[in-house]
CSV table of C-alpha atoms in Angstrom, one decimal:
chain,number,residue,atom,x,y,z
L,25,UNK,CA,-8.7,33.5,-8.0
L,26,UNK,CA,-5.7,31.8,-7.4
L,27,UNK,CA,-4.9,34.2,-4.4
L,28,UNK,CA,-7.8,32.9,-2.6
L,29,UNK,CA,-5.7,29.8,-2.1
L,30,UNK,CA,-5.7,28.5,1.4
L,31,UNK,CA,-2.7,29.0,3.6
L,32,UNK,CA,-1.3,25.4,4.0
L,33,UNK,CA,-1.2,25.7,7.8
L,34,UNK,CA,-0.8,22.1,8.7
L,35,UNK,CA,2.3,21.7,6.4
L,36,UNK,CA,3.8,24.6,8.1
L,37,UNK,CA,3.0,23.5,11.6
L,38,UNK,CA,4.6,19.9,10.5
L,39,UNK,CA,7.6,21.6,9.1
L,40,UNK,CA,8.0,23.5,12.1
L,41,UNK,CA,7.8,20.8,14.5
L,42,UNK,CA,9.8,18.6,12.6
L,43,UNK,CA,12.8,20.8,12.8
L,44,UNK,CA,12.2,21.7,16.3
L,45,UNK,CA,12.2,18.2,17.3
L,46,UNK,CA,15.4,17.3,15.3
L,47,UNK,CA,17.1,20.3,17.0
L,48,UNK,CA,15.8,19.3,20.3
L,49,UNK,CA,17.4,15.7,19.8
L,50,UNK,CA,20.7,17.2,18.9
L,51,UNK,CA,20.6,19.5,21.9
L,52,UNK,CA,19.8,16.8,24.4
L,53,UNK,CA,22.6,14.6,22.8
L,54,UNK,CA,25.2,17.4,22.9
L,55,UNK,CA,24.5,19.6,25.8
L,56,UNK,CA,22.6,17.9,28.7
L,57,UNK,CA,24.5,15.6,31.3
L,58,UNK,CA,21.7,12.8,31.3
L,59,UNK,CA,23.0,9.4,31.0
L,60,UNK,CA,23.3,7.6,27.6
L,61,UNK,CA,20.4,5.5,28.1
L,62,UNK,CA,18.1,8.2,29.5
L,63,UNK,CA,19.1,10.5,26.5
L,64,UNK,CA,18.4,7.3,23.9
L,65,UNK,CA,14.8,7.0,25.5
L,66,UNK,CA,14.3,10.8,25.1
L,67,UNK,CA,15.4,11.1,21.4
L,68,UNK,CA,13.8,7.9,20.5
L,69,UNK,CA,10.6,9.2,22.0
L,70,UNK,CA,11.0,12.4,19.8
L,71,UNK,CA,11.6,10.4,16.6
L,72,UNK,CA,8.3,8.5,17.1
L,73,UNK,CA,6.6,12.0,17.5
L,74,UNK,CA,8.4,13.3,14.3
L,75,UNK,CA,7.4,10.1,12.5
L,76,UNK,CA,3.5,10.6,13.4
L,77,UNK,CA,3.6,14.3,12.3
L,78,UNK,CA,4.6,13.1,8.9
L,79,UNK,CA,1.9,10.5,8.9
L,80,UNK,CA,-0.7,12.7,10.0
L,81,UNK,CA,0.2,16.4,8.6
L,82,UNK,CA,2.2,15.6,5.7
L,83,UNK,CA,0.7,12.1,4.6
L,84,UNK,CA,-2.9,12.5,5.5
L,85,UNK,CA,-3.2,9.2,6.5
L,86,UNK,CA,-6.7,9.8,7.8
L,87,UNK,CA,-7.9,10.9,4.6
L,88,UNK,CA,-10.1,8.9,2.0
L,89,UNK,CA,-12.7,6.4,2.3
L,90,UNK,CA,-9.9,3.8,3.3
L,91,UNK,CA,-8.4,6.0,5.9
L,92,UNK,CA,-9.5,3.4,8.9
L,93,UNK,CA,-8.1,0.6,6.8
L,94,UNK,CA,-4.7,2.5,6.3
L,95,UNK,CA,-4.3,3.2,9.9
L,96,UNK,CA,-4.8,-0.7,10.7
L,97,UNK,CA,-2.3,-1.5,8.1
L,98,UNK,CA,0.4,1.0,9.2
L,99,UNK,CA,-0.3,0.1,12.6
L,100,UNK,CA,0.2,-3.7,11.9
L,101,UNK,CA,3.4,-2.8,9.9
L,102,UNK,CA,4.9,-0.8,13.0
L,103,UNK,CA,3.7,-4.1,15.4
L,104,UNK,CA,5.9,-6.1,12.8
L,105,UNK,CA,8.6,-3.9,12.8
L,106,UNK,CA,8.8,-3.6,16.6
L,107,UNK,CA,8.9,-7.6,16.5
L,108,UNK,CA,11.4,-7.8,14.3
L,109,UNK,CA,13.6,-5.2,15.8
L,110,UNK,CA,13.1,-5.8,19.5
L,111,UNK,CA,13.0,-9.9,18.8
L,112,UNK,CA,16.2,-9.8,17.0
L,113,UNK,CA,18.1,-7.9,19.6
L,114,UNK,CA,16.4,-10.1,22.4
L,115,UNK,CA,17.3,-13.3,20.8
L,116,UNK,CA,21.0,-12.5,19.9
L,117,UNK,CA,22.1,-10.7,22.8
L,118,UNK,CA,20.7,-13.0,25.4
L,119,UNK,CA,22.3,-15.8,23.3
L,120,UNK,CA,25.6,-14.0,23.6
L,121,UNK,CA,25.2,-13.8,27.2
L,122,UNK,CA,24.3,-17.7,27.4
L,123,UNK,CA,27.6,-18.6,25.6
K,6,UNK,CA,-11.9,25.7,-8.9
K,7,UNK,CA,-11.3,22.6,-6.6
K,8,UNK,CA,-12.4,23.5,-3.0
K,9,UNK,CA,-10.6,22.3,0.2
K,10,UNK,CA,-14.0,20.9,1.0
K,11,UNK,CA,-15.0,18.4,-1.6
K,12,UNK,CA,-12.9,15.3,-2.2
K,13,UNK,CA,-9.8,16.0,-3.7
K,14,UNK,CA,-9.1,14.9,-7.3
K,15,UNK,CA,-7.0,12.0,-6.7
K,16,UNK,CA,-9.7,10.3,-5.1
K,17,UNK,CA,-12.5,11.1,-7.5
K,18,UNK,CA,-12.7,7.4,-9.0
K,19,UNK,CA,-13.1,4.1,-7.3
K,20,UNK,CA,-9.8,3.2,-9.2
K,21,UNK,CA,-7.9,5.9,-7.8
K,22,UNK,CA,-9.2,5.0,-4.3
K,23,UNK,CA,-7.8,1.6,-4.7
K,24,UNK,CA,-4.6,2.4,-6.0
K,25,UNK,CA,-3.8,4.8,-3.1
K,26,UNK,CA,-4.9,2.2,-0.8
K,27,UNK,CA,-2.5,-0.4,-2.6
K,28,UNK,CA,0.1,1.9,-2.4
K,29,UNK,CA,-0.4,2.5,1.4
K,30,UNK,CA,-0.2,-1.7,1.7
K,31,UNK,CA,3.2,-1.6,-0.1
K,32,UNK,CA,4.5,1.2,2.5
K,33,UNK,CA,3.5,-1.3,5.2
K,34,UNK,CA,5.8,-3.8,3.5
K,35,UNK,CA,8.5,-1.2,3.0
K,36,UNK,CA,8.3,-0.4,7.0
K,37,UNK,CA,8.8,-3.9,7.4
K,38,UNK,CA,11.9,-4.1,4.9
K,39,UNK,CA,13.5,-1.7,6.8
K,40,UNK,CA,12.7,-2.9,10.1
K,41,UNK,CA,14.8,-6.1,9.0
K,42,UNK,CA,17.5,-3.6,8.1
K,43,UNK,CA,17.7,-2.0,11.6
K,44,UNK,CA,17.4,-5.1,13.2
K,45,UNK,CA,20.7,-6.3,11.4
K,46,UNK,CA,22.3,-3.2,12.2
K,47,UNK,CA,21.3,-3.2,15.9
K,48,UNK,CA,22.9,-6.7,16.3
K,49,UNK,CA,25.7,-6.2,14.1
K,50,UNK,CA,26.8,-2.4,15.3
K,51,UNK,CA,29.2,-3.5,17.8
K,52,UNK,CA,31.0,-6.0,15.3
K,53,UNK,CA,33.6,-3.6,14.2
K,54,UNK,CA,36.4,-6.3,14.1
K,55,UNK,CA,38.9,-3.8,15.6
K,56,UNK,CA,38.2,-1.4,12.8
K,57,UNK,CA,36.7,2.1,13.5
K,58,UNK,CA,33.3,2.5,15.3
K,59,UNK,CA,30.8,5.1,14.1
K,60,UNK,CA,31.8,7.5,16.6
K,61,UNK,CA,35.4,7.9,14.8
K,62,UNK,CA,34.1,8.2,11.4
K,63,UNK,CA,30.8,10.0,12.3
K,64,UNK,CA,30.8,13.8,10.7
K,65,UNK,CA,27.6,15.1,12.6
K,66,UNK,CA,27.5,18.6,10.8
K,67,UNK,CA,27.3,16.7,7.3
K,68,UNK,CA,24.6,14.1,8.9
K,69,UNK,CA,22.6,17.4,10.1
K,70,UNK,CA,23.1,19.1,6.7
K,71,UNK,CA,21.5,15.9,5.2
K,72,UNK,CA,18.8,15.6,7.7
K,73,UNK,CA,17.7,19.3,7.1
K,74,UNK,CA,17.9,18.8,3.1
K,75,UNK,CA,15.5,15.9,3.5
K,76,UNK,CA,13.2,17.3,6.0
K,77,UNK,CA,12.7,20.5,3.9
K,78,UNK,CA,12.0,18.5,0.7
K,79,UNK,CA,9.5,16.6,2.5
K,80,UNK,CA,7.9,20.1,3.4
K,81,UNK,CA,8.2,21.3,-0.3
K,82,UNK,CA,6.9,18.1,-1.6
K,83,UNK,CA,3.7,18.8,0.9
K,84,UNK,CA,3.6,22.3,-0.6
K,85,UNK,CA,3.6,21.0,-4.0
K,86,UNK,CA,0.6,18.8,-3.3
K,87,UNK,CA,-1.4,21.7,-1.7
K,88,UNK,CA,-0.8,23.5,-4.7
K,89,UNK,CA,-2.1,20.6,-6.8
K,90,UNK,CA,-5.3,20.7,-4.5
K,91,UNK,CA,-5.5,24.7,-5.5
K,92,UNK,CA,-5.3,23.4,-9.2
K,93,UNK,CA,-2.5,25.4,-9.7
K,94,UNK,CA,-0.3,23.7,-11.9
K,95,UNK,CA,2.6,26.3,-12.1
K,96,UNK,CA,2.9,26.3,-8.2
K,97,UNK,CA,2.9,22.8,-8.0
K,98,UNK,CA,5.9,22.6,-10.5
K,99,UNK,CA,8.1,25.0,-9.0
K,100,UNK,CA,7.7,23.3,-5.4
K,101,UNK,CA,8.2,19.9,-7.3
K,102,UNK,CA,11.5,21.2,-8.7
K,103,UNK,CA,12.6,22.5,-5.5
K,104,UNK,CA,11.8,19.3,-4.1
K,105,UNK,CA,14.1,17.4,-6.6
K,106,UNK,CA,16.8,19.9,-6.0
K,107,UNK,CA,16.8,19.4,-2.0
K,108,UNK,CA,16.7,15.5,-2.7
K,109,UNK,CA,19.7,15.7,-5.3
K,110,UNK,CA,21.6,17.7,-2.5
K,111,UNK,CA,20.8,15.0,0.0
K,112,UNK,CA,22.1,12.4,-2.6
K,113,UNK,CA,25.3,14.4,-3.0
K,114,UNK,CA,25.9,14.7,0.8
K,115,UNK,CA,25.3,11.1,1.3
K,116,UNK,CA,27.7,10.0,-1.5
K,117,UNK,CA,30.2,12.5,-0.1
K,118,UNK,CA,29.7,10.7,3.3
K,119,UNK,CA,30.1,7.4,2.0
K,120,UNK,CA,33.3,8.2,0.3
K,121,UNK,CA,34.6,10.0,3.6
K,122,UNK,CA,34.0,6.4,5.3
K,123,UNK,CA,35.7,4.5,3.0
K,124,UNK,CA,38.9,6.9,3.2
K,125,UNK,CA,38.5,6.5,7.0
K,126,UNK,CA,38.7,2.5,6.3
K,127,UNK,CA,35.1,1.5,6.8
K,128,UNK,CA,33.8,-0.4,3.9
K,129,UNK,CA,31.1,-3.0,3.5
K,130,UNK,CA,33.9,-5.6,3.7
K,131,UNK,CA,35.6,-4.1,6.8
K,132,UNK,CA,33.4,-5.6,9.4
K,133,UNK,CA,30.0,-6.6,10.3
K,134,UNK,CA,29.2,-3.0,11.5
K,135,UNK,CA,30.4,-1.9,8.0
K,136,UNK,CA,28.1,-4.4,6.1
K,137,UNK,CA,24.8,-3.4,8.4
K,138,UNK,CA,25.6,0.2,8.1
K,139,UNK,CA,26.0,0.7,4.3
K,140,UNK,CA,23.1,-1.9,3.9
K,141,UNK,CA,20.8,0.3,5.8
K,142,UNK,CA,21.9,3.7,4.4
K,143,UNK,CA,22.5,2.3,1.2
K,144,UNK,CA,19.2,1.0,0.8
K,145,UNK,CA,17.5,4.2,1.9
K,146,UNK,CA,19.4,6.2,-0.5
K,147,UNK,CA,18.5,3.9,-3.6
K,148,UNK,CA,15.2,4.8,-2.4
K,149,UNK,CA,15.8,8.5,-2.5
K,150,UNK,CA,17.3,7.9,-5.9
K,151,UNK,CA,14.5,6.0,-7.4
K,152,UNK,CA,12.2,8.5,-6.2
K,153,UNK,CA,14.0,11.5,-7.9
K,154,UNK,CA,13.8,9.5,-11.1
K,155,UNK,CA,10.1,8.9,-10.5
K,156,UNK,CA,9.3,12.5,-9.9
K,157,UNK,CA,11.4,13.6,-12.9
K,158,UNK,CA,9.2,11.4,-15.1
K,159,UNK,CA,6.0,12.7,-13.2
K,160,UNK,CA,7.0,16.1,-13.9
K,161,UNK,CA,7.1,15.4,-17.9
K,162,UNK,CA,3.8,14.0,-17.9
K,163,UNK,CA,2.4,17.0,-15.7
K,164,UNK,CA,3.7,19.3,-18.4
K,165,UNK,CA,2.3,17.4,-20.8
K,166,UNK,CA,-1.2,16.4,-19.4
K,167,UNK,CA,-1.8,19.0,-16.6
K,168,UNK,CA,-3.8,18.1,-13.7
K,169,UNK,CA,-6.0,15.2,-14.4
K,170,UNK,CA,-7.6,12.5,-12.3
K,171,UNK,CA,-4.6,10.1,-13.4
K,172,UNK,CA,-1.6,12.6,-12.8
K,173,UNK,CA,-3.0,13.7,-9.3
K,174,UNK,CA,-3.3,10.3,-8.1
K,175,UNK,CA,0.0,9.6,-9.4
K,176,UNK,CA,1.5,12.5,-7.8
K,177,UNK,CA,-0.4,12.0,-4.6
K,178,UNK,CA,1.2,8.5,-4.4
K,179,UNK,CA,4.8,9.8,-5.1
K,180,UNK,CA,4.4,12.1,-2.4
K,181,UNK,CA,3.7,9.4,-0.1
K,182,UNK,CA,6.7,7.8,-1.2
K,183,UNK,CA,8.7,10.8,-0.8
K,184,UNK,CA,7.3,11.3,3.0
K,185,UNK,CA,7.8,7.8,3.8
K,186,UNK,CA,11.7,8.2,3.2
K,187,UNK,CA,11.8,11.2,5.2
K,188,UNK,CA,10.1,9.1,8.2
K,189,UNK,CA,12.6,6.4,7.6
K,190,UNK,CA,15.4,8.9,7.8
K,191,UNK,CA,14.4,10.3,11.1
K,192,UNK,CA,14.9,6.9,12.5
K,193,UNK,CA,18.2,6.5,10.9
K,194,UNK,CA,19.3,10.0,11.9
K,195,UNK,CA,18.0,9.0,15.6
K,196,UNK,CA,19.1,5.4,16.1
K,197,UNK,CA,22.2,5.3,13.8
K,198,UNK,CA,23.7,8.7,14.0
K,199,UNK,CA,22.5,10.2,17.3
K,200,UNK,CA,23.5,6.6,19.1
K,201,UNK,CA,26.4,6.4,17.4
K,202,UNK,CA,27.3,9.9,18.7
K,203,UNK,CA,26.3,8.8,22.4
K,204,UNK,CA,28.0,5.4,22.1
């Protein structure tokens, strides 16, 4: 009976992609000749993809009857996170420049 | 036998559904908590007060090992949940214990890393950079440690009670927490360590 268990394809796929994205980010930092800011943009994008993989493939964010509410909630939290991080950097670095 | 098409056991009651939703809202607050710590770090990371920078003290090999340990533990936690949905308690417990061991390995590596930083002359008191770094990494480490304790308590409950609507809901929530810690680590790895190596 137990043998019929479905292969956890989503998890294996998510794991392989996560490893690939991590190795890719390390490769870009140490083995390519892009400028530091280009490298940061690339690995930042890779990190966001990896976070989305975790949310969708591992955390099943869209699952259950509250799936829609979950997405709105997390999207709002991400919006707040961006405001806090970008806002702090913006305010404090321009403050230094003006001094 | 629970099939993949029917509603999973952890969603079987209205109370369970609301508890899971409540935990997602908590995770939203956690995202904001870590955002403030990241913001603090980004603002202060250049304030090294003539002390070492992250690049001077960074051990990328150790950080990579930590990353793969946590990444793999997130995967095995997913497999444990998959086993739970197959109603296979034994498989579920095996993958949960593997997850715990990987989590403990991560904590061992991170504590070693902290000891190395202190030996290199970076403590919370050294500079603004040191304070921000240890606060960010330490908060994540405390979360992992609490997660390990939480999972151990749940294993005891699972052994005693088996897979019920209540224990499956609890396990689903702890798995959300564990994956969330991996998400935070992805950002620490990219925007603290890899960025530090680039500077």
